[in-house]
XYZ file of C-alpha atoms in Angstrom:
660
model
C 5.976 -29.797 16.035
C 9.390 -30.350 17.605
C 11.344 -27.100 17.961
C 14.742 -28.726 17.509
C 13.549 -30.148 14.192
C 12.491 -26.813 12.692
C 15.259 -24.626 14.197
C 17.790 -25.485 11.413
C 15.297 -24.025 8.915
C 15.828 -20.521 10.337
C 18.466 -19.379 7.771
C 16.010 -20.064 4.968
C 13.925 -17.025 5.916
C 16.844 -15.101 4.377
C 18.007 -17.664 1.816
C 14.701 -17.962 -0.038
C 14.485 -14.239 -0.956
C 18.190 -14.295 -1.885
C 17.563 -17.360 -4.059
C 14.711 -15.471 -5.749
C 17.142 -12.639 -6.522
C 19.682 -14.941 -8.187
C 17.079 -16.856 -10.186
C 15.597 -13.655 -11.576
C 19.026 -12.209 -12.351
C 20.050 -15.368 -14.195
C 16.825 -16.396 -15.922
C 14.457 -13.423 -15.617
C 14.848 -12.218 -19.200
C 13.904 -15.639 -20.560
C 10.977 -16.154 -18.199
C 9.215 -12.857 -18.892
C 7.147 -10.778 -16.498
C 4.935 -13.595 -15.243
C 7.918 -15.815 -14.515
C 9.769 -13.009 -12.750
C 6.742 -12.170 -10.614
C 6.068 -15.810 -9.744
C 9.682 -16.467 -8.690
C 9.869 -13.335 -6.526
C 6.453 -13.959 -4.947
C 7.223 -17.637 -4.356
C 10.515 -16.711 -2.673
C 8.680 -14.425 -0.237
C 5.941 -17.028 0.280
C 8.470 -19.768 1.073
C 10.125 -17.436 3.584
C 6.710 -16.983 5.179
C 6.268 -20.765 5.203
C 9.523 -21.186 7.119
C 8.435 -18.503 9.604
C 5.124 -20.334 10.073
C 6.968 -23.612 10.773
C 9.179 -21.835 13.291
C 6.058 -20.442 14.964
C 4.590 -23.937 15.208
C 7.831 -25.157 16.752
C 7.782 -22.324 19.279
C 4.270 -23.325 20.349
C 5.793 -26.266 22.209
C 9.041 -24.506 23.108
C 8.173 -20.821 23.665
C 11.555 -19.989 25.202
C 13.028 -20.188 21.721
C 16.646 -20.716 20.811
C 19.515 -19.688 18.576
C 20.735 -21.453 15.470
C 24.533 -21.041 15.056
C 25.243 -20.484 11.383
C 28.877 -19.383 11.153
C 31.730 -17.685 13.014
C 31.637 -14.190 11.564
C 34.269 -12.115 13.374
C 36.952 -13.087 15.859
C 39.376 -10.385 17.059
C 41.219 -11.169 20.266
C 38.627 -12.016 22.911
C 35.806 -10.498 20.867
C 33.650 -12.713 18.680
C 30.553 -11.958 16.667
C 28.757 -14.984 15.297
C 26.190 -15.000 12.522
C 23.471 -16.731 14.534
C 19.761 -16.769 13.858
C 17.630 -15.907 16.883
C 14.323 -17.730 16.909
C 11.987 -16.550 19.642
C 8.418 -15.333 19.747
C 9.350 -11.690 19.079
C 11.593 -12.393 16.084
C 9.153 -14.910 14.590
C 6.274 -12.439 14.972
C 8.261 -9.951 12.917
C 9.170 -12.652 10.379
C 5.508 -13.536 9.891
C 4.548 -9.888 9.384
C 7.427 -9.113 7.016
C 7.071 -12.237 4.878
C 3.272 -12.502 5.068
C 2.442 -8.929 4.138
C 5.477 -8.853 1.854
C 4.183 -11.838 -0.117
C 0.848 -10.128 -0.736
C 2.684 -6.985 -1.851
C 4.800 -9.088 -4.248
C 1.701 -10.656 -5.799
C 0.001 -7.266 -6.081
C 3.134 -5.853 -7.708
C 2.880 -8.261 -10.645
C -0.271 -6.505 -11.834
C 0.699 -3.020 -10.689
C 4.195 -2.964 -12.199
C 2.959 -4.476 -15.468
C 1.011 -1.251 -15.946
C 3.506 1.063 -14.235
C 6.555 0.161 -16.339
C 4.509 0.773 -19.484
C 3.045 4.000 -18.150
C 6.623 5.189 -17.531
C 7.851 3.885 -20.865
C 10.426 1.309 -19.676
C 9.121 -2.315 -19.477
C 12.699 -3.535 -19.077
C 12.776 -2.401 -15.432
C 10.168 -4.967 -14.374
C 12.834 -7.505 -13.384
C 14.945 -4.926 -11.539
C 11.956 -3.994 -9.391
C 11.381 -7.545 -8.161
C 15.092 -8.077 -7.512
C 15.063 -5.013 -5.259
C 11.815 -6.143 -3.607
C 13.269 -9.563 -2.715
C 16.416 -7.865 -1.447
C 14.280 -5.673 0.819
C 12.623 -8.722 2.399
C 15.988 -10.478 2.826
C 17.534 -7.441 4.566
C 14.588 -7.090 6.926
C 14.755 -10.785 7.745
C 18.431 -10.400 8.679
C 17.484 -7.516 10.961
C 14.724 -9.324 12.857
C 16.532 -12.682 13.080
C 19.785 -11.200 14.393
C 21.205 -12.502 17.671
C 23.505 -9.545 18.265
C 23.598 -5.828 17.618
C 26.223 -6.091 14.871
C 24.177 -8.523 12.771
C 21.123 -6.363 13.413
C 23.044 -3.377 12.082
C 23.782 -5.231 8.829
C 20.048 -5.706 8.259
C 19.435 -2.139 9.451
C 21.754 -0.774 6.763
C 20.404 -3.253 4.228
C 16.860 -1.940 4.442
C 18.254 1.587 4.198
C 20.013 0.690 0.948
C 16.882 -0.990 -0.438
C 14.736 2.028 0.405
C 17.196 4.222 -1.530
C 17.073 1.921 -4.556
C 13.278 1.623 -4.569
C 12.347 5.216 -3.721
C 14.540 6.295 -6.617
C 13.388 3.454 -8.862
C 12.197 5.983 -11.468
C 15.217 8.173 -10.723
C 14.932 10.187 -13.938
C 11.277 11.067 -13.279
C 9.616 13.715 -11.168
C 9.704 17.498 -11.280
C 12.658 18.673 -13.312
C 13.674 15.089 -13.999
C 15.478 14.810 -10.657
C 12.734 14.917 -8.001
C 12.632 11.144 -7.498
C 16.414 10.924 -7.300
C 16.418 13.740 -4.747
C 13.749 11.950 -2.682
C 15.898 8.802 -2.626
C 18.979 10.802 -1.653
C 17.033 12.580 1.083
C 15.923 9.249 2.565
C 19.484 7.944 2.405
C 21.112 10.986 4.016
C 18.525 11.451 6.783
C 18.768 7.786 7.692
C 22.553 8.016 7.856
C 22.133 10.676 10.554
C 20.008 8.274 12.574
C 22.379 5.394 11.850
C 25.223 7.430 13.313
C 23.327 7.415 16.610
C 22.813 3.654 16.514
C 26.506 3.127 15.717
C 27.533 5.211 18.744
C 25.139 3.130 20.868
C 26.714 -0.092 19.554
C 30.244 1.226 20.274
C 29.210 2.112 23.834
C 27.652 -1.316 24.320
C 30.824 -3.051 23.129
C 33.096 -0.871 25.281
C 31.085 -1.260 28.487
C 29.692 -4.783 28.117
C 32.521 -6.442 26.204
C 29.980 -8.130 23.956
C 27.300 -7.357 21.407
C 25.219 -10.507 21.963
C 21.689 -9.730 23.101
C 21.590 -12.254 25.942
C 24.950 -11.165 27.387
C 24.159 -7.445 27.182
C 20.639 -7.728 28.583
C 21.775 -9.972 31.453
C 24.436 -7.432 32.486
C 22.172 -4.391 32.070
C 20.979 -4.117 35.716
C 24.552 -4.403 37.024
C 25.973 -1.866 34.561
C 23.058 0.490 35.272
C 23.886 0.378 38.981
C 27.556 1.210 38.438
C 27.294 3.417 35.315
C 23.745 4.767 34.971
C 24.919 7.511 32.636
C 26.252 4.933 30.179
C 22.888 3.180 29.872
C 21.197 6.561 29.406
C 23.639 7.469 26.631
C 23.184 4.087 24.918
C 19.405 4.296 24.948
C 19.273 7.914 23.781
C 21.722 7.318 20.930
C 19.652 4.280 20.048
C 16.596 6.564 20.010
C 18.346 8.764 17.428
C 18.545 5.710 15.196
C 14.869 5.026 15.834
C 13.864 8.572 14.841
C 15.576 8.035 11.508
C 14.412 4.552 10.641
C 10.905 4.834 12.123
C 10.416 8.435 10.962
C 9.940 10.241 14.270
C 10.619 13.868 15.162
C 12.936 15.387 14.076
C 14.083 12.924 11.357
C 10.680 12.037 9.904
C 11.064 14.276 6.844
C 12.307 11.557 4.484
C 9.206 9.359 4.692
C 6.658 11.588 2.883
C 9.123 12.017 0.011
C 9.445 8.224 -0.167
C 6.147 8.338 -2.078
C 8.308 8.923 -5.155
C 8.744 5.162 -5.401
C 6.114 2.888 -6.987
C 3.107 2.316 -4.724
C 4.050 -1.279 -3.733
C 7.308 0.176 -2.397
C 5.339 2.605 -0.250
C 3.295 -0.288 1.117
C 6.382 -2.377 1.873
C 8.274 0.473 3.555
C 5.320 1.805 5.538
C 3.642 -1.439 6.542
C 5.973 -4.398 6.799
C 9.640 -3.510 6.689
C 11.805 -0.466 7.204
C 9.792 1.838 9.448
C 8.912 -0.955 11.889
C 12.613 -1.606 12.526
C 12.920 1.175 15.107
C 9.903 -0.023 17.066
C 11.300 -3.567 17.006
C 14.699 -2.307 18.242
C 13.218 -0.573 21.293
C 10.981 -3.576 22.034
C 13.980 -5.906 21.773
C 16.062 -3.593 24.000
C 13.497 -3.203 26.800
C 16.056 -4.630 29.235
C 18.160 -1.505 28.635
C 15.368 1.051 28.535
C 13.763 -0.146 31.744
C 16.965 0.646 33.636
C 16.600 4.398 33.039
C 13.218 6.072 33.470
C 14.456 9.256 31.783
C 15.169 7.409 28.534
C 11.706 5.855 28.621
C 10.121 9.263 29.132
C 12.070 10.764 26.236
C 11.061 7.925 23.910
C 7.450 8.216 25.051
C 7.218 11.951 24.451
C 9.002 11.803 21.105
C 6.399 9.249 20.005
C 3.437 11.205 21.366
C 4.588 14.494 19.843
C 5.146 12.788 16.491
C 1.714 11.140 16.594
C -0.044 14.479 17.003
C 2.232 16.583 14.792
C 2.054 14.249 11.786
C -1.712 13.889 12.143
C -2.128 17.660 11.814
C -0.141 17.670 8.551
C -2.206 14.805 7.099
C -5.295 16.996 7.419
C -3.948 19.469 4.833
C -2.539 17.141 2.152
C -4.058 16.439 -1.268
C -1.805 13.636 -2.525
C -3.567 10.360 -1.676
C -0.267 8.679 -0.795
C 1.088 11.587 1.245
C -1.990 11.555 3.457
C -1.201 7.916 4.164
C 2.503 8.716 4.609
C 1.843 11.238 7.367
C -0.676 8.801 8.794
C 2.110 6.214 9.009
C 4.372 8.667 10.823
C 1.543 9.378 13.258
C 0.752 5.702 13.872
C 4.437 4.943 14.355
C 4.297 7.634 17.017
C 1.636 5.576 18.810
C 3.910 2.513 18.660
C 6.998 4.390 19.852
C 4.971 5.880 22.701
C 3.884 2.395 23.733
C 7.353 0.854 23.789
C 8.624 3.978 25.538
C 6.035 3.557 28.293
C 7.096 -0.064 28.718
C 3.899 -1.346 27.096
C 5.873 -3.295 24.506
C 3.085 -5.799 23.846
C 0.659 -2.989 23.020
C 3.269 -1.444 20.719
C 3.902 -4.731 18.920
C 0.151 -5.394 18.691
C -0.349 -2.062 16.948
C 2.658 -2.768 14.725
C 1.017 -5.992 13.502
C -2.467 -4.575 12.939
C -1.024 -1.438 11.351
C 0.884 -3.634 8.903
C -2.446 -5.124 7.825
C -4.517 -1.996 7.350
C -1.734 0.312 6.166
C -0.589 -2.173 3.519
C -4.251 -2.394 2.496
C -4.565 1.381 2.267
C -1.372 1.914 0.278
C -2.150 -0.896 -2.122
C -5.721 0.396 -2.349
C -4.317 3.827 -3.178
C -2.229 2.147 -5.860
C -5.373 0.590 -7.300
C -6.982 4.039 -7.365
C -3.919 5.474 -9.127
C -4.015 2.687 -11.709
C -7.687 3.470 -12.337
C -6.941 7.187 -12.694
C -4.027 6.554 -15.067
C -6.239 4.301 -17.188
C -8.934 6.986 -17.288
C -6.394 9.649 -18.211
C -4.901 7.566 -21.035
C -8.370 6.745 -22.277
C -9.330 10.432 -22.296
C -6.062 11.336 -24.056
C -6.727 8.664 -26.694
C -10.064 10.366 -27.434
C -8.421 13.761 -27.778
C -9.472 15.119 -24.364
C -7.212 16.824 -21.838
C -7.847 15.384 -18.391
C -5.600 17.851 -16.674
C -7.616 18.420 -13.511
C -6.085 20.900 -11.146
C -2.664 21.147 -12.758
C -1.236 21.704 -16.212
C 0.392 18.275 -15.840
C -2.197 15.757 -14.742
C -1.516 14.200 -11.346
C -3.297 10.851 -10.811
C -2.497 11.008 -7.086
C -4.140 14.375 -6.420
C -7.413 13.746 -4.592
C -8.850 16.958 -6.063
C -8.815 15.206 -9.438
C -10.797 12.239 -8.146
C -14.363 11.857 -6.864
C -17.073 9.356 -7.676
C -14.735 6.339 -7.720
C -17.113 4.391 -5.480
C -19.164 3.475 -8.547
C -16.179 3.108 -10.896
C -14.075 0.893 -8.615
C -16.435 -0.861 -6.174
C -14.041 -3.590 -4.953
C -11.302 -1.067 -4.288
C -13.805 1.164 -2.482
C -15.059 -1.500 -0.076
C -11.645 -2.834 0.880
C -10.308 0.713 1.212
C -13.246 1.558 3.470
C -12.363 -1.346 5.774
C -8.744 -0.231 5.981
C -9.721 3.392 6.569
C -12.122 2.531 9.390
C -9.504 0.257 10.971
C -7.040 3.159 10.859
C -9.640 5.441 12.420
C -10.111 2.961 15.261
C -13.689 1.893 14.689
C -14.814 -1.252 16.545
C -14.659 -4.168 15.941
C -11.866 -3.661 13.385
C -8.259 -4.375 14.335
C -7.098 -0.790 14.778
C -9.641 -0.210 17.532
C -8.225 -2.942 19.780
C -4.525 -2.229 19.238
C -4.872 1.542 19.635
C -7.084 1.074 22.702
C -4.366 -0.885 24.518
C -1.933 1.998 24.067
C -4.501 4.571 25.208
C -5.459 2.430 28.212
C -1.864 2.165 29.412
C -1.299 5.898 28.876
C -4.488 6.792 30.794
C -3.271 4.840 33.835
C 0.348 5.969 34.003
C 0.766 9.088 31.827
C -2.441 11.175 31.603
C -0.844 14.041 29.606
C 0.318 11.550 26.978
C -3.165 10.053 26.908
C -4.696 13.427 26.014
C -2.132 14.045 23.260
C -2.784 10.619 21.732
C -6.543 11.081 21.999
C -6.264 14.357 20.088
C -4.174 12.555 17.461
C -6.850 9.848 17.262
C -9.527 12.464 16.553
C -7.439 13.996 13.764
C -6.826 10.519 12.353
C -10.549 9.858 12.026
C -11.047 13.334 10.558
C -8.485 13.005 7.748
C -9.757 9.479 7.041
C -13.267 10.887 6.436
C -11.815 13.711 4.346
C -9.908 11.273 2.140
C -12.861 8.899 1.680
C -15.136 11.780 0.706
C -12.676 13.351 -1.735
C -11.695 10.096 -3.446
C -14.833 7.979 -3.571
C -17.877 10.211 -3.146
C -19.477 13.019 -5.103
C -19.100 13.355 -8.846
C -15.899 12.757 -10.858
C -13.881 15.988 -10.944
C -11.781 15.057 -13.965
C -12.131 13.046 -17.132
C -9.637 10.591 -15.688
C -11.928 9.896 -12.731
C -14.900 9.581 -15.068
C -13.032 7.016 -17.173
C -11.499 5.007 -14.312
C -12.110 1.261 -14.133
C -11.624 -1.486 -11.548
C -8.181 -3.054 -11.241
C -7.520 -6.658 -12.329
C -7.806 -9.626 -9.949
C -4.041 -9.852 -9.385
C -4.389 -6.425 -7.731
C -7.742 -6.806 -5.963
C -7.294 -10.320 -4.502
C -4.373 -9.284 -2.236
C -6.497 -6.291 -1.199
C -9.368 -8.578 -0.207
C -7.027 -10.791 1.867
C -5.548 -7.750 3.613
C -9.060 -6.425 4.262
C -9.859 -9.680 6.054
C -6.724 -9.362 8.167
C -7.458 -5.693 8.917
C -10.965 -6.627 10.033
C -10.101 -9.671 12.156
C -6.580 -8.788 13.321
C -7.873 -7.560 16.671
C -8.441 -11.182 17.673
C -4.665 -11.578 18.065
C -4.814 -9.837 21.441
C -8.545 -9.754 22.138
C -9.224 -8.520 25.704
C -10.513 -11.899 26.935
C -7.727 -14.018 25.435
C -4.557 -11.890 25.145
C -2.939 -14.434 22.836
C -0.249 -12.055 21.607
C 0.676 -11.058 25.155
C 1.037 -14.688 26.230
C 3.070 -15.332 23.087
C 5.452 -12.390 23.491
C 5.976 -12.616 27.256
C 8.623 -15.295 26.600
C 10.775 -12.835 24.609
C 10.095 -9.361 25.978
C 11.733 -8.076 29.136
C 9.352 -7.131 31.954
C 6.071 -7.493 30.058
C 3.326 -5.351 31.518
C -0.087 -7.081 31.323
C -2.388 -5.624 28.682
C -5.406 -3.789 30.005
C -8.902 -3.238 28.715
C -10.624 -0.260 30.315
C -14.208 0.051 29.161
C -14.428 3.801 29.744
C -11.227 4.415 27.737
C -12.487 2.156 24.945
C -15.833 3.952 24.782
C -14.198 7.380 24.792
C -11.787 6.224 22.065
C -14.680 4.967 19.943
C -16.654 8.163 20.520
C -13.634 10.290 19.541
C -13.174 8.261 16.357
C -16.839 8.475 15.437
C -16.782 12.197 16.191
C -13.791 12.715 13.900
C -15.528 10.785 11.112
C -18.731 12.764 11.600
C -17.003 16.155 11.526
C -15.003 15.122 8.471
C -18.123 13.914 6.693
C -20.079 17.081 7.533
C -17.320 19.226 6.024
C -16.323 17.126 3.011
C -19.023 14.513 2.455
C -22.293 16.379 2.830
C -21.323 18.840 0.106
C -18.586 17.132 -1.950
C -16.193 19.210 -4.027
C -17.632 19.796 -7.488
C -14.526 21.001 -9.276
C -10.820 20.279 -9.011
C -10.119 24.019 -8.800
C -12.490 24.539 -5.862
C -10.813 25.656 -2.647
C -10.671 23.272 0.271
C -13.638 23.826 2.655
C -11.193 24.401 5.515
C -9.020 26.904 3.649
C -11.207 29.944 4.361
C -12.277 29.283 7.998
C -8.795 28.200 9.115
C -6.983 30.645 6.814
C -3.294 30.757 7.837
C -3.534 27.620 9.938
C -4.677 25.527 6.984
C -1.914 27.069 4.868
C 0.564 25.863 7.493
C -0.916 22.363 7.406
C -0.874 22.331 3.618
C 2.802 23.376 3.675
C 3.659 20.805 6.365
C 4.457 23.531 8.913
C 7.346 24.570 6.611
C 9.673 22.082 8.315
C 11.402 21.172 5.056
C 11.958 24.847 4.315
C 13.353 25.308 7.836
C 15.777 22.421 7.344
C 16.765 23.856 3.960
C 17.548 27.221 5.535
C 19.274 25.994 8.708
C 20.985 22.795 7.584
C 21.021 22.038 3.855
C 21.964 25.427 2.367
C 24.689 26.230 4.960
C 26.095 22.727 4.443
C 26.129 23.158 0.660
C 27.776 26.577 0.988
C 30.422 25.102 3.291
C 30.966 22.205 0.885
C 31.288 24.631 -2.031
C 33.791 26.736 -0.081
C 35.857 23.680 0.855
C 35.675 22.383 -2.712
C 36.773 25.579 -4.465
C 38.899 28.034 -2.416
C 40.264 25.409 0.002
C 40.520 22.202 -2.047
C 41.114 23.626 -5.518
C 42.892 26.785 -4.358
C 45.067 25.731 -1.408
C 45.349 21.935 -1.424
C 45.396 21.508 -5.190
C 47.694 24.551 -5.420
C 50.270 22.948 -3.106
C 50.084 19.577 -4.838
C 50.189 21.136 -8.295
C 53.042 23.435 -7.187
C 55.166 20.459 -6.148
C 54.380 18.832 -9.481
C 55.307 21.994 -11.405
C 58.583 22.267 -9.459
C 59.472 18.674 -10.306
C 58.577 19.271 -13.950
C 60.780 22.387 -14.138
C 63.669 20.574 -12.436
C 63.318 17.655 -14.807
C 63.292 19.969 -17.820
C 66.505 21.615 -16.615
C 68.332 18.345 -16.069
C 67.016 16.969 -19.333
C 69.639 19.113 -21.141
C 72.388 17.048 -19.595
C 70.983 13.875 -21.119
C 71.359 15.033 -24.748
C 72.741 11.840 -26.332
C 76.114 13.286 -27.531
C 79.252 11.306 -26.519
C 81.425 14.441 -26.487
C 79.065 16.012 -23.910
C 79.282 12.936 -21.664
C 83.125 12.893 -22.038
C 83.255 16.581 -21.112
C 81.062 15.912 -18.084
C 83.363 13.074 -16.950
C 86.411 15.326 -17.445
C 84.849 18.062 -15.346
C 84.051 15.506 -12.674
C 87.676 14.280 -12.623
C 88.943 17.869 -12.406
C 86.646 18.595 -9.484
C 87.714 15.454 -7.623
C 91.436 16.131 -8.177
C 91.005 19.764 -7.141
C 89.250 18.655 -3.956
C 92.019 16.183 -3.101
C 94.782 18.754 -3.725
C 93.122 21.510 -1.706
C 92.294 19.187 1.217
């Protein structure tokens, strides 16, 4: 297919989701839930179709090109055009975002049909799909941008959408405000990271005189020679943005709370859209990072530390979605480590496969939650109290589950595939993509290799723990006993994702390296992917060992009661308490950052603003009022008073003239 023929289609990767938004806003109420879901899903699918056509065009023209859409800003010599960049890296991201996003849209039709009724507000069905289409559109702007300013628009767009969707049930949660607080937390933490990216963009503009990718990257070696400190500052400030958007230390804390949103939102954020933006940014900016080894080392170690740290927390969680949330943070750490080491292809490979199996796992978790909610409602209808471990039943608490392998067989088998891919079991996709990162680390950064290997063991361990607690043993609540399989609109997308999670490793199979050959036309200084048999075998052995240890602890003797203590609680004692409480990082932030900030804000709002500033402003107003009241007596409406005033004025003037 001719590249020049398909290039003008590039804007439609954004236009189709936007068109879906307008159609649902205008006609959604008349069309009903099925119509709303079909329009939103079709919009995402058409965006994927355009991305596929662009990929076919790139097959014969891999250098890519830019489609000029409009002149956006022009101030003096500076211009910023709204151009769509079509190269192998951007199109890879488009395919992932729109492809996985389409499956999530289809899944959401069935999931949200039940969820809006479970939460007592069917009217929000349309709003959900409007936000979902907006999320895809914003991410498409980000990955198709041809300059840093356009990228920042998409960057902020996905931040806004995450706020809207995390807080979708804003009046729900503990105390009626927990979901709203989770959305606000995500918004505020990401603004901290966005501040770093903004500073990086300002520095780029000041020192390069342009924000266009090609211009900046071409000048990078020259600027690095003259001003190495500037490139270091740009890349480190950019890293601050990455830690926010891709949930790395120390700004990862918003992502676990993002589970407050409906499960399809979790899948979209964690698998296909927002959190991958930071990895994409570093991969796109390799021309800058490769000029300063220190910046690469910092990125690499931030990723490695995050991979291990988040994996430890996942071991102690009971919420099925929070286990997956910390797993996402950990796997993003693998990706950030890869792009930090310069192994951008390995990082992008893991980004793609992770999108497959993590979307599968989150949507599979949603299917489990639907089954648990159905079982709970069924038990309540029969007068039972399926309360499990808590006074208020929690359908996401794995302690309330058990035995779902028989109740939900389709969900179990697809979830098993996704879990094993996450653990890195051959020949599933996660094994190949993770192995490339480990192989590169073993050759160039042995300490990082050992940290990532330890994280890989913990990954396999918490995967086995989750499988055993959710699907094996006997049901530990009436909800689990009454669970049933989800409808086809939910399970069919799961089956498709399971196929992708199983076969996704073929994208960069060691003998073909298709993804590497595809991306080498877009990435700066691509390092050839490596397959080291000894590293692969050790990786597989570590994964199998983690699964075995997890199964021996949780699977051989499954929990029999929701109130039973975790098998690790007694032997690990305080350590497990730390894992269960997420190392008390949120409490630390509350003590060191949030509470002092609130106290300062309260002080500035009351003694300073209301006392001093308002006092001055109100004092001036009171003075004017008193003056006006005094002079009001002069304007009394009596002619004799005005005549007397004029007479006094004449006397004063005459007196002045005589005395002068």
